Coordinates of C-alpha atoms in Angstrom, one line a residue:
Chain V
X1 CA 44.6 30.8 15.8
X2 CA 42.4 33.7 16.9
X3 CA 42.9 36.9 15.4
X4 CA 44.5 39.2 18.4
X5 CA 46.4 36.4 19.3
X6 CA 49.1 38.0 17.3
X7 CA 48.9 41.4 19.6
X8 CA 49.0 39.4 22.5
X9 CA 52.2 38.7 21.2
X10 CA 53.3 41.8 20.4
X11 CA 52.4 43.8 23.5
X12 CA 52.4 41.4 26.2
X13 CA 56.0 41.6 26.5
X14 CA 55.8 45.5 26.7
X15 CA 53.3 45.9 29.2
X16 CA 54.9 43.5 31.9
X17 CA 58.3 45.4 30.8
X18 CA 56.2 48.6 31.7
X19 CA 54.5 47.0 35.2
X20 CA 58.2 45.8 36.0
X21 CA 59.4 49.7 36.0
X22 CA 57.2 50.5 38.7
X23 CA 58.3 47.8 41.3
X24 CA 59.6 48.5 44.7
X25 CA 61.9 46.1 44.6
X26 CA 65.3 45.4 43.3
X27 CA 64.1 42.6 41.0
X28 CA 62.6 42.9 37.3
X29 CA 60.7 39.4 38.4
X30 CA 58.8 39.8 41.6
X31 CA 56.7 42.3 42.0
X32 CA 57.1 43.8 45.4
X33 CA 54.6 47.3 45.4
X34 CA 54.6 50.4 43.3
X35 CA 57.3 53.0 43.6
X36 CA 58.7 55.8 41.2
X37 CA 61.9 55.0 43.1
X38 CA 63.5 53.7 39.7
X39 CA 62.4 56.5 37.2
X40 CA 64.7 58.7 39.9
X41 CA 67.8 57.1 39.8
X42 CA 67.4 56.7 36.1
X43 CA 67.3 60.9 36.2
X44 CA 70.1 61.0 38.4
X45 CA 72.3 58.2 35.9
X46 CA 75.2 60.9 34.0
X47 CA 76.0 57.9 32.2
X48 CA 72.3 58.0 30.2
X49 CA 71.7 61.9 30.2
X50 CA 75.1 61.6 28.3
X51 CA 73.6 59.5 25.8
X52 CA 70.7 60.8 25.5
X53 CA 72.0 63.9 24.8
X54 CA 74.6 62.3 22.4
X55 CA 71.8 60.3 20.2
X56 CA 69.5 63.9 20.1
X57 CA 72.8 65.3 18.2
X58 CA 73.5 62.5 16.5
X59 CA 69.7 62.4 15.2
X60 CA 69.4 66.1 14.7
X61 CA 72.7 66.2 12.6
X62 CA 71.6 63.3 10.3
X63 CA 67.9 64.3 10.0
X64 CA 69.5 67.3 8.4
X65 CA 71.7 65.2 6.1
X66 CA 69.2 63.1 5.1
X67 CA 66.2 65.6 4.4
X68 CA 68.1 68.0 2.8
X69 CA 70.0 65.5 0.5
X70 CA 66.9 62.7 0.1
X71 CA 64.7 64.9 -1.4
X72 CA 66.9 66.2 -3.8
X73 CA 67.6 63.3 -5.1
X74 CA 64.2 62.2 -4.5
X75 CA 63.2 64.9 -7.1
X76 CA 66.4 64.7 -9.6
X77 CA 65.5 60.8 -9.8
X78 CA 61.6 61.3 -10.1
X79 CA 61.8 64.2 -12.6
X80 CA 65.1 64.4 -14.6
X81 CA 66.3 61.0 -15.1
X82 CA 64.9 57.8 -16.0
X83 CA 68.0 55.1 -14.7
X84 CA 66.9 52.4 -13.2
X85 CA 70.5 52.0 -12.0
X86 CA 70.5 55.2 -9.8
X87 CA 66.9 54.5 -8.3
X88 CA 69.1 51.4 -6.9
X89 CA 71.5 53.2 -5.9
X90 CA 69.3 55.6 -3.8
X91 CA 67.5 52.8 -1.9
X92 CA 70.5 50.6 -1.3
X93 CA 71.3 52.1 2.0
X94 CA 67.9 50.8 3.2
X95 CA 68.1 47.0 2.2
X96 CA 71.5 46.2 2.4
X97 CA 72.2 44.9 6.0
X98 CA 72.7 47.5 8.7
X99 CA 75.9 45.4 9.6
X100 CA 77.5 45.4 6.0
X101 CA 77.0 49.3 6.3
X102 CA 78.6 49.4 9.5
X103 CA 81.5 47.7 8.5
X104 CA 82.2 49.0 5.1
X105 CA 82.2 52.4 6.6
X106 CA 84.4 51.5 9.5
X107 CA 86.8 50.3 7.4
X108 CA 86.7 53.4 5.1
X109 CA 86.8 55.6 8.3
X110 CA 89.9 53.6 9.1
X111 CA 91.7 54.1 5.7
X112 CA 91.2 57.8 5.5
X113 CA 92.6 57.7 9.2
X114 CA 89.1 59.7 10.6
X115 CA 89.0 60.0 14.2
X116 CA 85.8 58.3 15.2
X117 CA 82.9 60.2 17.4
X118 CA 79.6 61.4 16.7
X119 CA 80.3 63.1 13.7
X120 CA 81.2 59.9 11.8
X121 CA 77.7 58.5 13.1
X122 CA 76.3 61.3 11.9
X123 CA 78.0 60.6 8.2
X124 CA 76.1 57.1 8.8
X125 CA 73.1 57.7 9.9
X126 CA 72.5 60.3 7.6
X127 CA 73.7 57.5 4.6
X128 CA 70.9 55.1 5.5
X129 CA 68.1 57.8 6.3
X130 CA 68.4 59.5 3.3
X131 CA 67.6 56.5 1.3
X132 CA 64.3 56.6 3.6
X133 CA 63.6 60.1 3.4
X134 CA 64.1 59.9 -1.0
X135 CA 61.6 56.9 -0.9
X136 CA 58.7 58.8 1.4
X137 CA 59.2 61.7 -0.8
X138 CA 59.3 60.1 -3.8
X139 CA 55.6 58.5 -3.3
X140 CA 54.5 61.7 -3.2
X141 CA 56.2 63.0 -6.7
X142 CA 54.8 59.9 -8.6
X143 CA 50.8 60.6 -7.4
X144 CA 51.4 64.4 -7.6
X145 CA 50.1 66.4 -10.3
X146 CA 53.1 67.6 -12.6
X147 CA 51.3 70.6 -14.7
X148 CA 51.6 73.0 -12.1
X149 CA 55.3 72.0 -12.4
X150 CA 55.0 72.1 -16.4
X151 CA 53.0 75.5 -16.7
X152 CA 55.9 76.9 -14.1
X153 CA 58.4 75.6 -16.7
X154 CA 56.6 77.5 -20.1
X155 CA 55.9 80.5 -18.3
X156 CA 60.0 80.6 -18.0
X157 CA 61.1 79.9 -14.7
X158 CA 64.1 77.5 -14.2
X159 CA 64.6 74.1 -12.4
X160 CA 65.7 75.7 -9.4
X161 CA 62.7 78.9 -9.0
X162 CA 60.1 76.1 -10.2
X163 CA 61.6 73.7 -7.4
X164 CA 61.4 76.4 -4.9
X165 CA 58.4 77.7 -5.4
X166 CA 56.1 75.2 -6.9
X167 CA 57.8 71.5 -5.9
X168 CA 58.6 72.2 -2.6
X169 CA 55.2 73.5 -1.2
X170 CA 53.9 70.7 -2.8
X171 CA 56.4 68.2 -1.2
X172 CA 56.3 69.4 2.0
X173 CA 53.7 66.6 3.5
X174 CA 56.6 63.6 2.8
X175 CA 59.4 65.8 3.5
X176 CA 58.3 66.6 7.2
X177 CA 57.0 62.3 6.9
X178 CA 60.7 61.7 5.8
X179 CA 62.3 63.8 8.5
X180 CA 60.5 62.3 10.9
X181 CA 61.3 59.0 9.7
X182 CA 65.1 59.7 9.4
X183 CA 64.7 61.5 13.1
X184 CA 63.2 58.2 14.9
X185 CA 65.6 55.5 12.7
X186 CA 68.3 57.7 14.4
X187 CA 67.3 57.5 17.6
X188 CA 66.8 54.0 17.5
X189 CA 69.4 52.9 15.5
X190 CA 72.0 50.6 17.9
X191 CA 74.4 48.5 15.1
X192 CA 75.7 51.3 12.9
X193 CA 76.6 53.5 15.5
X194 CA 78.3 50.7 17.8
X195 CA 80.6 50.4 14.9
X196 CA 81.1 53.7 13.8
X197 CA 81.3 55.9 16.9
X198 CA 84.4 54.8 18.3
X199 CA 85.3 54.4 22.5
X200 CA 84.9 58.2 23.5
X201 CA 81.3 58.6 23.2
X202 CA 78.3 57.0 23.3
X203 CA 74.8 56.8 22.1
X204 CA 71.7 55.7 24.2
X205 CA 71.2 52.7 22.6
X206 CA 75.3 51.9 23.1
X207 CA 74.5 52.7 26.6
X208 CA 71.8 50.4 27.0
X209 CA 73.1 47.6 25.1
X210 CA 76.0 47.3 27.7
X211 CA 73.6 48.3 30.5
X212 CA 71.5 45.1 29.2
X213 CA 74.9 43.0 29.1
X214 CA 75.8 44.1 32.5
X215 CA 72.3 42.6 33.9
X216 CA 68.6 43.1 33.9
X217 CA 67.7 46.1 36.4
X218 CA 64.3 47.9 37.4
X219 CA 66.4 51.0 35.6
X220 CA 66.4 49.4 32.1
X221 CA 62.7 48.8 32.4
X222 CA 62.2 52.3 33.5
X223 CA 64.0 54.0 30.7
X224 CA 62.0 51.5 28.5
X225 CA 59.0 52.6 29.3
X226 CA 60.0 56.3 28.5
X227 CA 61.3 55.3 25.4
X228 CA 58.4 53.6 24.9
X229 CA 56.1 56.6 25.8
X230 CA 58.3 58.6 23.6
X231 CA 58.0 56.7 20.5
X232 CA 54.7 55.5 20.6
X233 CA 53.8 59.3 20.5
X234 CA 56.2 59.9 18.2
X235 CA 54.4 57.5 15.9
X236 CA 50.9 58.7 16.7
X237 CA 51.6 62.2 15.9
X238 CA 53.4 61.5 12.3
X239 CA 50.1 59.2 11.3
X240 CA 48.4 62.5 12.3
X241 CA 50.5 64.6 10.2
X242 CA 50.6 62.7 6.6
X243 CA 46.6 62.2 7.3
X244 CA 46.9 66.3 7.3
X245 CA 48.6 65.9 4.8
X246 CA 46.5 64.1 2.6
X247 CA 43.5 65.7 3.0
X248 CA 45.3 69.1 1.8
X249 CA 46.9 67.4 -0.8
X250 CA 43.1 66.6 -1.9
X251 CA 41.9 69.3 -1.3
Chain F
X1 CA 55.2 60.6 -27.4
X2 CA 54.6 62.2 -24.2
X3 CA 58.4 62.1 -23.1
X4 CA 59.7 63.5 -26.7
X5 CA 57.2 66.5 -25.6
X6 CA 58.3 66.5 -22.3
X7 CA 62.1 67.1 -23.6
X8 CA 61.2 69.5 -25.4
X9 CA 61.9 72.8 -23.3
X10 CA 65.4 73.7 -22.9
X11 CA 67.6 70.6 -22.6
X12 CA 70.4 72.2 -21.1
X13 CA 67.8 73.6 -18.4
X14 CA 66.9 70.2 -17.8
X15 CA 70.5 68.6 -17.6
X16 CA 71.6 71.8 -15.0
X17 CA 68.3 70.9 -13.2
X18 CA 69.4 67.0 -13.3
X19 CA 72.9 68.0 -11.9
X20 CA 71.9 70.1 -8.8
X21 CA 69.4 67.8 -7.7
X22 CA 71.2 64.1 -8.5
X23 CA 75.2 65.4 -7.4
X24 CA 74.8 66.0 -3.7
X25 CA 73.3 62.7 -3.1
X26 CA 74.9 60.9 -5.5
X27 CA 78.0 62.2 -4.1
X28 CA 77.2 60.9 -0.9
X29 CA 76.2 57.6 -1.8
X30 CA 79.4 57.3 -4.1
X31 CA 82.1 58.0 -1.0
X32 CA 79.9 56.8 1.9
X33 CA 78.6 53.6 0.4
X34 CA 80.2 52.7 -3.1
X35 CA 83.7 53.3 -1.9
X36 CA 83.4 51.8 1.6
X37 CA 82.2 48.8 -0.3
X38 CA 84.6 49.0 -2.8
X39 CA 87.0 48.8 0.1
X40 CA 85.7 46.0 1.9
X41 CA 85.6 43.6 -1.3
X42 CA 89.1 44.3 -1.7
X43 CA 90.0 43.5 1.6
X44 CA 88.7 40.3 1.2
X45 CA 92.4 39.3 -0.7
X46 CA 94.6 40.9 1.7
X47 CA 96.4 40.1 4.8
X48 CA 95.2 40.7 8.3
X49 CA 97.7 43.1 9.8
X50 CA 99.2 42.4 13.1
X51 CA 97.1 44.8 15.4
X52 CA 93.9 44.9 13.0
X53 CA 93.8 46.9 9.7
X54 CA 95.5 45.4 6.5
X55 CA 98.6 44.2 4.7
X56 CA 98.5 44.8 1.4
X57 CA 100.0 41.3 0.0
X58 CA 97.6 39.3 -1.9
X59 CA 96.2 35.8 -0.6
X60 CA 93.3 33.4 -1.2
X61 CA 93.2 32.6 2.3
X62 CA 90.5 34.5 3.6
X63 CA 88.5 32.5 1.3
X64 CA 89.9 28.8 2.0
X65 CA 89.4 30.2 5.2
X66 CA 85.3 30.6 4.2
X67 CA 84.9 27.1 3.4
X68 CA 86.0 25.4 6.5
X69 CA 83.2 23.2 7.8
X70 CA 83.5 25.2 11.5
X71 CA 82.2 28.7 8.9
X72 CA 80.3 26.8 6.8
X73 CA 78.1 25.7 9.6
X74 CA 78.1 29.1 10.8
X75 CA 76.3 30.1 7.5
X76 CA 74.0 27.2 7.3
X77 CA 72.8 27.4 11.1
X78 CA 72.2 31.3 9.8
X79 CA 70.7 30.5 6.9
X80 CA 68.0 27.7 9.1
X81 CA 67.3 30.6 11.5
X82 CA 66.4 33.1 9.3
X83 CA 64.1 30.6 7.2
X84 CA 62.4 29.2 10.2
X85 CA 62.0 32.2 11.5
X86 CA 60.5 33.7 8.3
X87 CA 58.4 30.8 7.9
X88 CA 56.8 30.7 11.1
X89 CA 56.2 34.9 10.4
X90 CA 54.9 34.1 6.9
X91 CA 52.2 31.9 9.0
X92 CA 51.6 33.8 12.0
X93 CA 51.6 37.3 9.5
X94 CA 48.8 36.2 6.7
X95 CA 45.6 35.5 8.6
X96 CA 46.8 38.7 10.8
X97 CA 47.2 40.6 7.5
X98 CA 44.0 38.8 6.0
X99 CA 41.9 39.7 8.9
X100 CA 42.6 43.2 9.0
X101 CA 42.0 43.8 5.2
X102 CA 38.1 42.8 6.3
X103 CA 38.3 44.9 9.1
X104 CA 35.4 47.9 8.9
X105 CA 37.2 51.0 7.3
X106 CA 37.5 53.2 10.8
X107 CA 39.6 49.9 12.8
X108 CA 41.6 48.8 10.3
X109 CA 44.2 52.0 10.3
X110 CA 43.8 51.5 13.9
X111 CA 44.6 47.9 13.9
X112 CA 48.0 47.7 11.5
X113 CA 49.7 51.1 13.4
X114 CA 48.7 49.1 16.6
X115 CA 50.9 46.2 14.4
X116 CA 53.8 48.3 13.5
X117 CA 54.3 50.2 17.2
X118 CA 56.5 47.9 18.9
X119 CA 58.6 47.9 15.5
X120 CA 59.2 51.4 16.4
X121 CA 60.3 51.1 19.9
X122 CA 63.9 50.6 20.8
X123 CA 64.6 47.1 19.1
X124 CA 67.1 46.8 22.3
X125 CA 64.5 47.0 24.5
X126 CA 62.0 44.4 22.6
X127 CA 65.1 42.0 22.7
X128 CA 65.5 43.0 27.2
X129 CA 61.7 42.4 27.2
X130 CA 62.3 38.7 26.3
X131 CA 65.0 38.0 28.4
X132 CA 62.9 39.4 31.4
X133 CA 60.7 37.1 30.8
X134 CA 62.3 34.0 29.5
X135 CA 65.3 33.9 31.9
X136 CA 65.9 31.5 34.9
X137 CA 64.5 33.4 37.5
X138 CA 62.2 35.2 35.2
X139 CA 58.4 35.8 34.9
X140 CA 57.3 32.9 32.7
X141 CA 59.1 30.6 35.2
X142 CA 57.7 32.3 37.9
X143 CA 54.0 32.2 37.0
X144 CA 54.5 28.9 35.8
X145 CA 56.6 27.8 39.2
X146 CA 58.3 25.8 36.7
X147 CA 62.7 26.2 36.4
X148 CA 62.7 25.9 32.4
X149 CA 65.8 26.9 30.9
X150 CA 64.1 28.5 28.3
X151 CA 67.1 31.3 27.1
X152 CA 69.9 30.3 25.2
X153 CA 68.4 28.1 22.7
X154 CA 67.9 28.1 19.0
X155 CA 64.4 29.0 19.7
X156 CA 64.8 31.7 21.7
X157 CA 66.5 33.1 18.9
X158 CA 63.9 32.5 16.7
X159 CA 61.5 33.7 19.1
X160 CA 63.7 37.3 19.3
X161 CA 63.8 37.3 15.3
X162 CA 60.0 36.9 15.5
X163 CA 58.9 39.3 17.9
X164 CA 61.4 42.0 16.2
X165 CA 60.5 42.0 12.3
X166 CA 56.9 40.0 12.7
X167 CA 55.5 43.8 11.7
X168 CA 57.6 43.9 8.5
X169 CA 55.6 40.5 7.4
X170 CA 51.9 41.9 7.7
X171 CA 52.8 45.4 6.5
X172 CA 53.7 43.9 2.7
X173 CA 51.1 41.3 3.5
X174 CA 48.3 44.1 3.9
X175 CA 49.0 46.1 1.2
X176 CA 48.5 43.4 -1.4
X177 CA 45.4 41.3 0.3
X178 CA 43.5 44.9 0.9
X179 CA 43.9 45.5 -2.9
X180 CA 42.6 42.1 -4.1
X181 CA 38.8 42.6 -5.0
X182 CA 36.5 40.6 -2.9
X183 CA 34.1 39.7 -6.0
X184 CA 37.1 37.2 -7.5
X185 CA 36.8 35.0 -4.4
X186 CA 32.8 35.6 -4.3
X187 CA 32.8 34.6 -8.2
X188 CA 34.8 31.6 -7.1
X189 CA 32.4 30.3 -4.4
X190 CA 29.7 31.1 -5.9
X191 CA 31.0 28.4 -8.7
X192 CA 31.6 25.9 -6.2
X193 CA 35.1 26.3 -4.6
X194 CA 35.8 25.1 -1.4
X195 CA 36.9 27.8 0.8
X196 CA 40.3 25.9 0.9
X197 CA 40.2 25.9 -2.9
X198 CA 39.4 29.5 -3.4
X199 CA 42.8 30.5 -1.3
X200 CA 44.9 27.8 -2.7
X201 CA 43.6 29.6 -6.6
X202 CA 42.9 32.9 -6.3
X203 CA 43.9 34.7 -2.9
X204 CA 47.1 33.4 -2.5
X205 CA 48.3 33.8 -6.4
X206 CA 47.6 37.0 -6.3
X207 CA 48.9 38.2 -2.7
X208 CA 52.5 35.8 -3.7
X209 CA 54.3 39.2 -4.4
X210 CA 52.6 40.9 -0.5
X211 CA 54.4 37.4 0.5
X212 CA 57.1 37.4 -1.5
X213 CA 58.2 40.9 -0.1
X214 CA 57.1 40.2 3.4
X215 CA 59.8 37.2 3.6
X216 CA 62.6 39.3 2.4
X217 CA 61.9 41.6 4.6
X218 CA 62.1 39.3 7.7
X219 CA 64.9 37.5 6.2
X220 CA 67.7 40.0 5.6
X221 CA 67.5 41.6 9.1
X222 CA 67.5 37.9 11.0
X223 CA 69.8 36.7 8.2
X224 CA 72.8 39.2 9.5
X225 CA 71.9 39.8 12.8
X226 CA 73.9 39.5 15.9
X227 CA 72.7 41.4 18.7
X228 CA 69.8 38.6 19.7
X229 CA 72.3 36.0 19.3
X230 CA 74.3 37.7 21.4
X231 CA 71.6 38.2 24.0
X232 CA 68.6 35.6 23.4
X233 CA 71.6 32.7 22.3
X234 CA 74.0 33.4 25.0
X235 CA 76.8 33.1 22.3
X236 CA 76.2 29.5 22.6
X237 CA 74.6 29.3 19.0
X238 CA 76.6 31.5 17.0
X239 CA 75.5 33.2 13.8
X240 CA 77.0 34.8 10.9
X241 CA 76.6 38.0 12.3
X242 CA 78.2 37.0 15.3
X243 CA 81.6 35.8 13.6
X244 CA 81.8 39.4 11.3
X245 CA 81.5 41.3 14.7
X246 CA 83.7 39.2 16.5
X247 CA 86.2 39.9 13.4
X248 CA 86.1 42.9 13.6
X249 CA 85.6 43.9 17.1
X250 CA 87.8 41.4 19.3
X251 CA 90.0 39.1 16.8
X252 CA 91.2 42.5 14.4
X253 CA 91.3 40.4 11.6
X254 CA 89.2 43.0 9.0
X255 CA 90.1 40.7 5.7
X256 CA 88.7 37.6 7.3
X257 CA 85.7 40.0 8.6
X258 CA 85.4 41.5 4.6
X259 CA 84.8 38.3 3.2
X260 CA 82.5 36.8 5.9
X261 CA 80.3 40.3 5.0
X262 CA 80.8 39.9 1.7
X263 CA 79.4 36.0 2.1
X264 CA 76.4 37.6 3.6
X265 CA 75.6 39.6 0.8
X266 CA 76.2 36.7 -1.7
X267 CA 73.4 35.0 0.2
X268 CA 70.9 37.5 0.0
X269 CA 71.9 38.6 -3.5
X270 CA 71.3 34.9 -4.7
X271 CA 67.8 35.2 -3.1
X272 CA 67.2 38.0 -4.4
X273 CA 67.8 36.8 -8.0
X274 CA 65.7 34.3 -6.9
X275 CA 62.7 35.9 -5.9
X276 CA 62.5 38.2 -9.0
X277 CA 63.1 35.2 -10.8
X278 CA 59.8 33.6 -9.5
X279 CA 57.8 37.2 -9.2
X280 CA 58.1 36.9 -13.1
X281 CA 57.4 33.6 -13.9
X282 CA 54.6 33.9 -11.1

């Protein structure tokens, strides 16, 4: 099998998705002539800009969460314990399905009677990033050099001061890597928050799930290749940023 | 040595330090993940309530329940898709993998994030792409001029599976055939291996834990999945993940949902065993 058979594969499916957004016509399967008409009612759909705005909220809020929490415990586990036990514990939100999550945490937002919305997506998507965020910016604590930390430590500063002062600097690389990780697994992510966010509102990719159920439309394929645009950049830009990154840290 | 000097400075520094940076996290794996799952075992021997939720009166019938042939064949036709699905992305994945790893330096960070870009895309929309182009009316009938009914099969299932985690299968893959020094497979053709021979004994021993962690990672998410069922299966061919959201979602019956998850789990915990098992004896 030849070698870019594979990204034939991979992207041949995304760029007739793309092709199919610019069609004149009402069909996603004949291509009639080219037209922005469908990138225009997808501007003028409340339904979407709703949940759009919803999923930025819902990904800003758990970025937060996660960043703030995962490298913590990304430095408590790297520097001031050695249990195997909680190293588990920190990465379980990342391999356990995203379905057994979902459900164990609608069930325990039923028992403690929570009214669902946002805010308990935001609870569970800032679970399951934080696990992402501890393990980007815990690569960087095992290859960085601890005798900046150690010096800090004899020349009488605390955990905290040495953690603000010489850690965090130092971390800063994987922790913007981890928040932009935690950011984009947000956006994206469809199966926690179908469970978890209740019948009031809705994120983007709850709206297009039932737009998909409802039928294929030029729309869909228009707002896919946004996303598509949006991510792909996304992407780009953090493989920019840890290369950055690395060549300070080497430097 | 090194960690009785590292203990040395002030130990009750170290365990204040070890408190403020393990507690808040800790914390929020404890209530958001050990107690929800806490929760969901133990509904897994209690009564469905009337309009969803829970009685609290024991009973073993969510799991005689389990073992009917109808759920058991749930879990097997699961099971078959996720393994066909990883095997076919174990074979597609290593000569992709391989043949970046002897890429020139500059392509090859080129060539794997051009890999792992559709992973990060909307996985809803990778799943739309397919039925665009698979379904009746759609553009692989159309170019063909053919009227396949090529949706709603167990293929097309596998097909969705593949397309959506064939990234997580090179990624692993890569990282362990890149670090594999190419003078082992020159020292063994230079005493006479077969090209064949050289994989079979050196290159594929020593990438096994690259594939090892590549098939896990394809497995679990096709394993438990139920969104390209849903749309690539036409509910026809119904998956484990189908029958927990269905549980939870339309028939309200939560224990019967708990203990389906909590079959899940048991599967990929039991493969999990598994493969540490083998990655040592390997």
């Amino acid at each position: 099998m030849p070698f870019w058979a594979t990204y034939v594969f991979l992207y041949l499916p995304i760029v007739v998705l793309v092709l199919m957004s610019f069609n004149s016509g009402k069909s996603v399967y004949t291509y009639e002539g080219f037209s922005l008409k469908w990138y225009g009612e997808l501007a003028g759909d409340e339904r979407i800009r709703e949940g759009l705005v919803n999923t930025l909220i819902v990904a800003a809020g758990s970025t937060v969460i996660a960043t703030v929490l995962g490298t913590l415990l990304a430095v408590g586990l790297a520097r001031h314990t050695r249990s195997k036990l909680l190293d588990a514990l920190a990465l379980m939100p990342a391999v356990l399905p995203d379905l057994v999550l979902a459900i164990g945490l609608l069930v325990f937002y039923g028992m403690i009677q929570m009214t669902l919305g946002l805010h308990s997506v935001i609870l569970a998507h800032g679970l399951f990033s934080m696990a992402f965020v501890a393990a980007v910016v815990r690569t960087r604590l095992t290859n960085a050099d601890t005798s900046l930390e150690e010096a800090s430590r004899d020349l009488g500063a605390g955990p905290v001061s040495t953690f603000m002062r010489i850690t965090l600097p130092q971390l800063l690389p994987g922790i913007v890597a981890g928040a932009l990780l935690a950011f984009t697994l947000s956006l994206d992510e469809f199966v926690i928050a179908f469970f978890t966010v209740g019948n009031s509102d809705q994120t983007l990719p709850i709206v297009i799930y039932s737009m998909i159920r409802f039928g294929v439309t030029p729309k869909i394929n228009a707002l896919a290749a946004i996303l598509l645009l949006v991510s792909f950049t996304a992407v780009i830009a953090g493989q920019r940023l840890t290369k950055i990154g690395e060549t300070r840290a080497q430097d | 040595m090194k960690s009785e000097a590292k203990a040395r400075p002030a130990s009750r520094g170290r365990r204040l330090g070890a408190f403020v940076f393990l507690s808040p996290g800790l914390t929020y794996l404890i209530v958001l993940l050990l107690v929800p799952l806490g929760l969901m075992v133990s509904y897994t021997v209690f009564q469905r309530g009337r309009f969803g939720g829970v009685v609290y009166e024991f009973t073993t019938e969510n799991f005689s329940r389990l073992v009917d042939p109808l759920y058991l064949g749930v879990l097997g036709t699961s099971l078959r898709i996720a393994a066909v699905t990883t095997l076919i992305a174990l074979l597609v994945g290593y000569p992709t993998a391989y043949l970046i790893a002897q890429l020139p330096n500059r392509w090859k960070t080129a060539a794997l994030v051009a890999i792992v870009l559709p992973f990060w895309t909307n996985f809803l929309i990778r799943v739309y792409a397919w039925i665009m182009l698979l379904s009746g009316p759609g553009v692989v009938n159309s170019l063909l001029g053919t009227k396949l009914e090529l949706l709603y099969k167990e293929g097309t299932i596998v097909a969705g599976l593949l397309y959506s985690y064939l990234p997580l299968m090179v990624l692993p893959l890569y990282a362990t055939i890149e670090k594999l020094d190419p003078q082992l497979r020159e020292a063994s053709a230079n005493l006479g291996a077969s090209a064949f021979t050289t994989f079979r004994k050196v290159t594929l021993p020593l990438t096994l834990p690259g594939v090892m962690t590549g098939c896990l990672f394809v497995f679990v998410p096709s394993f438990g999945n139920f969104v390209i069922p849903e749309m690539l299966g036409g509910n026809k061919t119904v998956m484990v993940g189908n029958l927990i959201r269905n549980q939870f979602l339309s028939a309200r019956d939560w224990p019967f949902g708990s203990t389906l998850a909590l079959a899940l789990v048991a599967v990929l915990v039991v493969l999990l065993l598994v493969q540490s098992w083998a990655a040592r004896r390997a």
